[in-house]
Amino acid sequence: RLHLHPRPTLLLAGDTLVAFAGCVPAAGDNCQPLRPANPPPGAVHRQVYKRSTSGGSTWGPLTDAPELGGSPVALSNGSLLLFTGTGIYRSDNGAASWVPSGNHSGDAGGGIIQLSATHPSHPNRLLSVRKGPGAVGEKAALTSYSDSDGRAWTASTTQQARMDESELVELGDGAVAMMSRNWLNCSSIPADAPCREQQDGPCMCTAVATSVDGVASFTSPSEPAPSLAGANCHSSSLTLDNVTYLAAPMYTGPPRLPNQPHKPCGYDPVSKRTGHCYTDRAPNRIKGRVMVASASSVAGVRDWSVHARVTAGGACSTEAECAESAGFGYSSMSALPGKLWPRHFALAYET
């Protein structure tokens, strides 16, 4: 089974940045997203990408991926793999071309990462996480791993219940953290945590689980991290130079409560603030921020602080500047080519 990962995916293949996304042809470069997201008759969903050999300063033309619904991953040797419903494609030239590279068995889909070549116990292991039905019918984060270049996958022995879209990241100590949008009950976290503003429904905190055996198992169930308060939305994460970062929408106001009618985005005369949106774009996906863990370790990913705020025009440091954002939804982070931008990373996000 393959599960389309429609959010932006930014990967570094050697010295080439490759940005993937799902789209419906509509206007502009024939792949502008539609709002509302209702494709016109005859429209076909596509998976596309662009390449940059200048560290993201310029980009090549829009290119169709070999198949719709693929999950791409960058390998430590500079190659790319794309897992689709019919098999595996490989590129050794930064997505300039692709060749079939065998089949796979098991659940390869959702978000896929590769552990580093210097990992202490599982070098170059591929890890996958996707959302699916849990043991009691609820949503769950389903993880698996492969030591055969993705041809065969083994499911983790522990399942993270009540999780939604999730992201895996290798930490500096060799452990793996899973950061999840979730449907956990807020009663388990401190009463003064910002997440507690929604009393009935999903917590407005990212949930964190950790694994010390390459996701063969997890040491404990996913738990909300109070310092990761924000819109209940998929996040992205990256470890660079032994520092772990996470990007996600900021928390900008109370989310929609059960049975509360939708209302337009914009200025709220009651709170006198902008960004109280109860629409199908999901509440509070207005501004973004990049968080940094107190340490790139099992203990460190429970405690985070703000590294930078992000708006559509770039970084912002005040509420007034951030209020100009056109929106911040799903995102992806990648290291930049070391020859051009040493010790820098890029952030791609939907607006």
Tab-separated table of N, CA and C in Angstrom, residues 155-210:
chain	number	residue	atom	x	y	z
A	155	ALA	N	7.199	-3.937	10.336
A	155	ALA	CA	6.417	-3.016	11.160
A	155	ALA	C	6.986	-2.934	12.571
A	156	SER	N	6.894	-1.769	13.170
A	156	SER	CA	7.300	-1.594	14.561
A	156	SER	C	6.417	-2.430	15.466
A	157	THR	N	6.966	-2.832	16.588
A	157	THR	CA	6.200	-3.670	17.507
A	157	THR	C	5.245	-2.862	18.369
A	158	THR	N	5.449	-1.568	18.465
A	158	THR	CA	4.552	-0.716	19.244
A	158	THR	C	3.869	0.281	18.325
A	159	GLN	N	2.591	0.525	18.587
A	159	GLN	CA	1.763	1.395	17.759
A	159	GLN	C	1.401	2.642	18.556
A	160	GLN	N	1.478	3.801	17.909
A	160	GLN	CA	1.166	5.057	18.589
A	160	GLN	C	-0.284	5.438	18.292
A	161	ALA	N	-1.160	5.173	19.257
A	161	ALA	CA	-2.594	5.386	19.062
A	161	ALA	C	-2.956	6.866	19.127
A	162	ARG	N	-4.056	7.206	18.444
A	162	ARG	CA	-4.630	8.546	18.409
A	162	ARG	C	-3.682	9.577	17.811
A	163	MET	N	-2.787	9.107	16.951
A	163	MET	CA	-1.906	10.009	16.223
A	163	MET	C	-2.445	10.218	14.810
A	164	ASP	N	-2.080	11.334	14.213
A	164	ASP	CA	-2.472	11.648	12.847
A	164	ASP	C	-1.195	11.745	12.010
A	165	GLU	N	-1.048	12.781	11.188
A	165	GLU	CA	0.151	12.935	10.371
A	165	GLU	C	1.377	13.093	11.270
A	166	SER	N	2.457	12.413	10.911
A	166	SER	CA	3.635	12.378	11.775
A	166	SER	C	4.910	12.552	10.963
A	167	GLU	N	5.967	12.889	11.664
A	167	GLU	CA	7.278	13.127	11.073
A	167	GLU	C	8.325	12.427	11.919
A	168	LEU	N	9.305	11.792	11.272
A	168	LEU	CA	10.417	11.162	11.977
A	168	LEU	C	11.678	11.982	11.782
A	169	VAL	N	12.509	12.054	12.827
A	169	VAL	CA	13.778	12.772	12.719
A	169	VAL	C	14.819	12.050	13.569
A	170	GLU	N	16.018	11.884	13.009
A	170	GLU	CA	17.126	11.304	13.762
A	170	GLU	C	17.723	12.379	14.656
A	171	LEU	N	17.942	12.038	15.908
A	171	LEU	CA	18.513	12.971	16.871
A	171	LEU	C	20.024	12.804	16.948
A	172	GLY	N	20.670	13.760	17.570
A	172	GLY	CA	22.117	13.733	17.650
A	172	GLY	C	22.675	12.571	18.434
A	173	ASP	N	21.863	12.012	19.361
A	173	ASP	CA	22.340	10.881	20.158
A	173	ASP	C	22.019	9.536	19.516
A	174	GLY	N	21.495	9.545	18.287
A	174	GLY	CA	21.179	8.307	17.587
A	174	GLY	C	19.754	7.831	17.763
A	175	ALA	N	19.019	8.421	18.707
A	175	ALA	CA	17.614	8.069	18.876
A	175	ALA	C	16.798	8.678	17.735
A	176	VAL	N	15.554	8.256	17.629
A	176	VAL	CA	14.633	8.785	16.624
A	176	VAL	C	13.429	9.365	17.349
A	177	ALA	N	13.027	10.579	16.978
A	177	ALA	CA	11.830	11.187	17.540
A	177	ALA	C	10.729	11.189	16.498
A	178	MET	N	9.514	10.941	16.935
A	178	MET	CA	8.339	11.051	16.080
A	178	MET	C	7.508	12.221	16.589
A	179	MET	N	7.287	13.201	15.711
A	179	MET	CA	6.508	14.384	16.054
A	179	MET	C	5.153	14.259	15.367
A	180	SER	N	4.048	14.360	16.132
A	180	SER	CA	2.739	14.004	15.579
A	180	SER	C	1.657	15.029	15.856
A	181	ARG	N	0.891	15.322	14.809
A	181	ARG	CA	-0.434	15.886	14.988
A	181	ARG	C	-1.244	14.796	15.679
A	182	ASN	N	-2.157	15.149	16.587
A	182	ASN	CA	-2.731	14.080	17.405
A	182	ASN	C	-4.159	14.369	17.826
A	183	TRP	N	-4.758	13.341	18.402
A	183	TRP	CA	-6.125	13.412	18.918
A	183	TRP	C	-6.142	12.993	20.384
A	184	LEU	N	-5.117	13.398	21.109
A	184	LEU	CA	-5.016	13.051	22.519
A	184	LEU	C	-5.911	13.957	23.361
A	185	ASN	N	-6.268	13.463	24.533
A	185	ASN	CA	-7.058	14.247	25.472
A	185	ASN	C	-6.139	15.218	26.205
A	186	CYS	N	-6.579	16.457	26.337
A	186	CYS	CA	-5.735	17.492	26.935
A	186	CYS	C	-5.582	17.361	28.445
A	187	SER	N	-6.343	16.521	29.079
A	187	SER	CA	-6.308	16.456	30.543
A	187	SER	C	-4.983	15.938	31.082
A	188	SER	N	-4.148	15.341	30.214
A	188	SER	CA	-2.896	14.757	30.695
A	188	SER	C	-1.756	15.757	30.773
A	189	ILE	N	-1.978	17.005	30.369
A	189	ILE	CA	-0.895	17.990	30.372
A	189	ILE	C	-1.214	19.107	31.353
A	190	PRO	N	-0.218	19.906	31.749
A	190	PRO	CA	-0.433	20.939	32.777
A	190	PRO	C	-1.591	21.875	32.445
A	191	ALA	N	-2.298	22.279	33.482
A	191	ALA	CA	-3.490	23.106	33.298
A	191	ALA	C	-3.177	24.459	32.685
A	192	ASP	N	-1.948	24.954	32.872
A	192	ASP	CA	-1.612	26.273	32.347
A	192	ASP	C	-0.953	26.213	30.972
A	193	ALA	N	-0.862	25.032	30.365
A	193	ALA	CA	-0.265	24.921	29.036
A	193	ALA	C	-1.191	25.545	28.003
A	194	PRO	N	-0.644	26.243	27.009
A	194	PRO	CA	-1.500	26.862	25.982
A	194	PRO	C	-2.388	25.852	25.280
A	195	CYS	N	-1.938	24.610	25.203
A	195	CYS	CA	-2.731	23.572	24.521
A	195	CYS	C	-4.076	23.351	25.191
A	196	ARG	N	-4.164	23.664	26.489
A	196	ARG	CA	-5.374	23.355	27.232
A	196	ARG	C	-6.536	24.271	26.860
A	197	GLU	N	-6.303	25.256	26.000
A	197	GLU	CA	-7.397	26.138	25.619
A	197	GLU	C	-8.469	25.390	24.841
A	198	GLN	N	-8.129	24.252	24.277
A	198	GLN	CA	-9.150	23.414	23.648
A	198	GLN	C	-9.393	22.237	24.580
A	199	GLN	N	-10.534	22.249	25.240
A	199	GLN	CA	-10.809	21.255	26.267
A	199	GLN	C	-11.431	19.981	25.711
A	200	ASP	N	-12.047	20.071	24.559
A	200	ASP	CA	-12.752	18.923	24.005
A	200	ASP	C	-12.324	18.759	22.553
A	201	GLY	N	-11.491	17.799	22.294
A	201	GLY	CA	-10.989	17.617	20.947
A	201	GLY	C	-9.481	17.477	20.966
A	202	PRO	N	-8.839	17.561	19.793
A	202	PRO	CA	-7.393	17.347	19.739
A	202	PRO	C	-6.624	18.426	20.484
A	203	CYS	N	-5.548	18.028	21.151
A	203	CYS	CA	-4.696	18.993	21.836
A	203	CYS	C	-4.012	19.887	20.816
A	204	MET	N	-3.770	21.124	21.218
A	204	MET	CA	-3.071	22.054	20.346
A	204	MET	C	-1.576	22.012	20.652
A	205	CYS	N	-1.064	20.839	20.953
A	205	CYS	CA	0.365	20.618	21.162
A	205	CYS	C	0.823	19.470	20.268
A	206	THR	N	2.008	19.574	19.727
A	206	THR	CA	2.594	18.450	19.001
A	206	THR	C	2.937	17.347	19.997
A	207	ALA	N	2.620	16.114	19.644
A	207	ALA	CA	2.950	14.979	20.501
A	207	ALA	C	4.306	14.410	20.093
A	208	VAL	N	5.035	13.894	21.072
A	208	VAL	CA	6.387	13.390	20.846
A	208	VAL	C	6.507	11.970	21.381
A	209	ALA	N	7.109	11.088	20.571
A	209	ALA	CA	7.489	9.743	21.011
A	209	ALA	C	8.926	9.503	20.569
A	210	THR	N	9.649	8.656	21.271
A	210	THR	CA	11.048	8.405	20.929
A	210	THR	C	11.335	6.914	20.841
